[in-house]
Tab-separated table of C-alpha atoms in Angstrom:
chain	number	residue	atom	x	y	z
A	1	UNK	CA	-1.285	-91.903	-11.459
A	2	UNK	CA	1.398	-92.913	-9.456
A	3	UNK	CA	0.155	-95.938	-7.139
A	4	UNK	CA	2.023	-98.878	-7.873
A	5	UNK	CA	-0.320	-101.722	-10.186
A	6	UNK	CA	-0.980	-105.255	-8.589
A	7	UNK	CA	0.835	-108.081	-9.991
A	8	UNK	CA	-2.522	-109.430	-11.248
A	9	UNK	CA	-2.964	-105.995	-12.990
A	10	UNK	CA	-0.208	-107.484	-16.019
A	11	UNK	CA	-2.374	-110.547	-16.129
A	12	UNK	CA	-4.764	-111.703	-18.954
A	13	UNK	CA	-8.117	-109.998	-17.976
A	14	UNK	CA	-6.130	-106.549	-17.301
A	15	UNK	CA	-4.588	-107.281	-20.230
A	16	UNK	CA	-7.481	-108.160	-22.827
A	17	UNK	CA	-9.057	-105.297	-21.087
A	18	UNK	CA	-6.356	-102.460	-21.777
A	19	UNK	CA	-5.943	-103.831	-25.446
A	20	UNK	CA	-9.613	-103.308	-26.080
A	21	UNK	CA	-9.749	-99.897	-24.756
A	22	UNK	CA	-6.130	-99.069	-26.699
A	23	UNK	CA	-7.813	-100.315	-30.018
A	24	UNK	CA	-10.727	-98.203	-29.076
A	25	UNK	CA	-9.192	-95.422	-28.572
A	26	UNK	CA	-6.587	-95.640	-31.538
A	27	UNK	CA	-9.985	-95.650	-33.944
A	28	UNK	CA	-11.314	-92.878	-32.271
A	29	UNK	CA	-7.871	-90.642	-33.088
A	30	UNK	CA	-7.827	-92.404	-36.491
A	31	UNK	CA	-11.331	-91.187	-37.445
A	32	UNK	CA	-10.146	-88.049	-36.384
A	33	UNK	CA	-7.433	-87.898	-38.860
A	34	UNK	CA	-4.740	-88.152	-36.464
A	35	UNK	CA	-1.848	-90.586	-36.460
A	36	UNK	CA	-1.593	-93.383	-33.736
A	37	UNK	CA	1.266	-94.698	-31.680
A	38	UNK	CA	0.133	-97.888	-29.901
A	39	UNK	CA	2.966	-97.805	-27.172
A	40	UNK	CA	2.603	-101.590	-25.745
A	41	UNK	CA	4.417	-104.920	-26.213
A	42	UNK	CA	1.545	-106.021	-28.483
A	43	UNK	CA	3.235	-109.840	-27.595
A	44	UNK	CA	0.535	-112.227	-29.734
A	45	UNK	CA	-0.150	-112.335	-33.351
A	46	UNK	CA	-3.639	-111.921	-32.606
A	47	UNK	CA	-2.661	-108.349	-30.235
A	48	UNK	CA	-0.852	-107.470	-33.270
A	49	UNK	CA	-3.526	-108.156	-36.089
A	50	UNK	CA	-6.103	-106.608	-33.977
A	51	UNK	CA	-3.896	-103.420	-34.076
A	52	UNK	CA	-3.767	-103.598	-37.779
A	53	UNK	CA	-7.622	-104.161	-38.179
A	54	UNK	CA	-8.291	-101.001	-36.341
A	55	UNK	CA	-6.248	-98.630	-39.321
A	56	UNK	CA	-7.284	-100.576	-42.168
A	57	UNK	CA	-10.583	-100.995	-41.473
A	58	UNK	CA	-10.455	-97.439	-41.880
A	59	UNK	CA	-8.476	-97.281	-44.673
A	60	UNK	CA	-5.495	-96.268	-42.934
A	61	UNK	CA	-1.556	-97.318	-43.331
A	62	UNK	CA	-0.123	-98.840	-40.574
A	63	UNK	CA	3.451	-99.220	-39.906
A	64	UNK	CA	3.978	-101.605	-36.772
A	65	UNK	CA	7.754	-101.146	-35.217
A	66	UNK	CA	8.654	-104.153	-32.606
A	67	UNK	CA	11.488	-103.473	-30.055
A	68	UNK	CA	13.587	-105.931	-29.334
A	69	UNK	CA	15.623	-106.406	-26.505
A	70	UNK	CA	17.971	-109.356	-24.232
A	71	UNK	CA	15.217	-110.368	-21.614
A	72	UNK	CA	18.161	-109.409	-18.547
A	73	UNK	CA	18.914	-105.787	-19.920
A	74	UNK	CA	15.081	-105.763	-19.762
A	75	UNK	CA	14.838	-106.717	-16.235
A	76	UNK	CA	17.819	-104.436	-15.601
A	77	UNK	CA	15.729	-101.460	-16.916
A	78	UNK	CA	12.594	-102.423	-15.061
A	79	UNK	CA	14.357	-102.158	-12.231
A	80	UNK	CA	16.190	-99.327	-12.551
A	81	UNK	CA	12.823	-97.558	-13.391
A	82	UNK	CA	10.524	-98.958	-10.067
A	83	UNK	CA	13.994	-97.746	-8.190
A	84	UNK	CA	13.754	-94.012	-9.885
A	85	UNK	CA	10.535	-92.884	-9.918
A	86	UNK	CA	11.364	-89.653	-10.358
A	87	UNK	CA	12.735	-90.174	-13.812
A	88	UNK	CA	8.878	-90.020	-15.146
A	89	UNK	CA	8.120	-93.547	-16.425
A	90	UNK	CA	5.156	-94.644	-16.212
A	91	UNK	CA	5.703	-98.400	-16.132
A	92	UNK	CA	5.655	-100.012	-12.458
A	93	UNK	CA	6.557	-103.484	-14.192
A	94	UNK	CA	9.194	-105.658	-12.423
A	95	UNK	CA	11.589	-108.216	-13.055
A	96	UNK	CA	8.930	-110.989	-12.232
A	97	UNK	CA	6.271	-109.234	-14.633
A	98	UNK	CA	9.403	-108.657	-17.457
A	99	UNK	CA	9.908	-112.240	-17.269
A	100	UNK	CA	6.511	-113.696	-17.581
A	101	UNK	CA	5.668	-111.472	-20.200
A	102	UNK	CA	9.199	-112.306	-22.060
A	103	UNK	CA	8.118	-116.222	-21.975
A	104	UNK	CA	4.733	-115.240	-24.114
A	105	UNK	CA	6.187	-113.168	-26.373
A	106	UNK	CA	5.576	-113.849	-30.398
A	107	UNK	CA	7.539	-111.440	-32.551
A	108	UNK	CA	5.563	-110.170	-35.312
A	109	UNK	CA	6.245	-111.253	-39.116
A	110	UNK	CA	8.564	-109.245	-41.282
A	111	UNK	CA	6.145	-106.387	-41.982
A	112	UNK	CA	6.790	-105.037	-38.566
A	113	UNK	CA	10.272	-103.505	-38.583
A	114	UNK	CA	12.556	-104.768	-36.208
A	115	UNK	CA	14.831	-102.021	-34.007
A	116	UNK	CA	17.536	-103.329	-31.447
A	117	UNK	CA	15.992	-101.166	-28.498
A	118	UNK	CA	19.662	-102.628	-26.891
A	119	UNK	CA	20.803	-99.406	-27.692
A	120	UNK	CA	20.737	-95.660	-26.591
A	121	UNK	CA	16.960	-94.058	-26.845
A	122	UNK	CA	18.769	-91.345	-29.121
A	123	UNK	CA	19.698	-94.568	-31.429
A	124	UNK	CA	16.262	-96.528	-31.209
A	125	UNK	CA	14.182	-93.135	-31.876
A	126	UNK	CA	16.464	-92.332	-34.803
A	127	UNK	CA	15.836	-95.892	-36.326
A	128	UNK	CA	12.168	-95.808	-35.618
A	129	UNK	CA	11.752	-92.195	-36.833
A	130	UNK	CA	13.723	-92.761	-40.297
A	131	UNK	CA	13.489	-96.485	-40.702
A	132	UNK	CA	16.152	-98.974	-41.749
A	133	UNK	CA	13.987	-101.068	-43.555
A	134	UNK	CA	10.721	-99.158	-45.041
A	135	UNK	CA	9.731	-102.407	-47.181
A	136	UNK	CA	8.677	-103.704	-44.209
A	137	UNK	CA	7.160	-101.200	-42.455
A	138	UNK	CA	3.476	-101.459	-44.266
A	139	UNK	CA	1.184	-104.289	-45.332
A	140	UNK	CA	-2.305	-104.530	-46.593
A	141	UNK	CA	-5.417	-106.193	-45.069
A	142	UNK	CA	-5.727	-108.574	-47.474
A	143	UNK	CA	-2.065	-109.616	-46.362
A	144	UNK	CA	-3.209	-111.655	-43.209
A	145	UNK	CA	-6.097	-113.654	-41.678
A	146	UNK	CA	-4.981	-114.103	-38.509
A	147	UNK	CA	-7.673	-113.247	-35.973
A	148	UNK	CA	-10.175	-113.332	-38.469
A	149	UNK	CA	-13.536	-113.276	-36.279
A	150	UNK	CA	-12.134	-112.879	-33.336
A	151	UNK	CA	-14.153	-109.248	-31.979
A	152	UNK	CA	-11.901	-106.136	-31.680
């Protein structure tokens, strides 16, 4: 797809909505045996406990990696991407949408590991491929009850 999303499509109904089908779709490749990568700023504890739920609910590891980045090199990316479509990224997110999205963001505890995604995608890929800190990569369900009865 390569039409351009509304503003209104990065707001809370879109968003609820494309978190629910992610989820979804995460346990279906998790029953199938495969591995999941949930590629999304996942920006409230309850986005990022709902993620967990869906692996260990099927008694599944999960390893949650958050990228952070300065909020203007973000904008400065956005940009760069809505400017060169032809470089294949998907995201149609401006500076507007970076911001407002920046302003809501809650980092996740320690057991996600933390990557400076600052640097070159070479760097951030190696990082997230061979982890810097593995202690932190993993927790259990009975770790957290954030969320708890709130409906995946």
């Amino acid at each position: 797809q390569t039409d351009r999303l509304p503003e209104e499509a990065y707001g809370k109904d879109w968003t609820n909505r494309t978190f629910r089908e992610m989820r979804r779709l995460a346990g279906l490749c998790l029953d199938a045996g495969s591995a999941v990568i949930a590629d999304a700023v996942h920006a409230t504890a309850w986005q990022q406990r709902s993620l967990e739920r869906v692996a260990f609910r099927r008694g599944r590891s999960f390893e949650g990696i958050w990228l952070e980045i300065d909020v203007e090199l973000a904008v400065a990316r956005a940009e760069a991407r809505r400017r060169d479509r032809h470089l294949g990224d998907v995201s149609d997110a401006g500076e507007a949408v970076v911001r407002r999205m920046a302003a809501g963001i809650h980092p996740p505890d320690l057991r996600w590991r933390r990557i400076d995604a600052g640097r070159s995608p070479e760097a951030v890929l190696d990082d997230a491929a061979h982890g810097q800190d593995e202690a932190h990569g993993h927790c259990r369900d009975d770790q957290h009850d954030e969320g708890a009865g709130q409906k995946d």
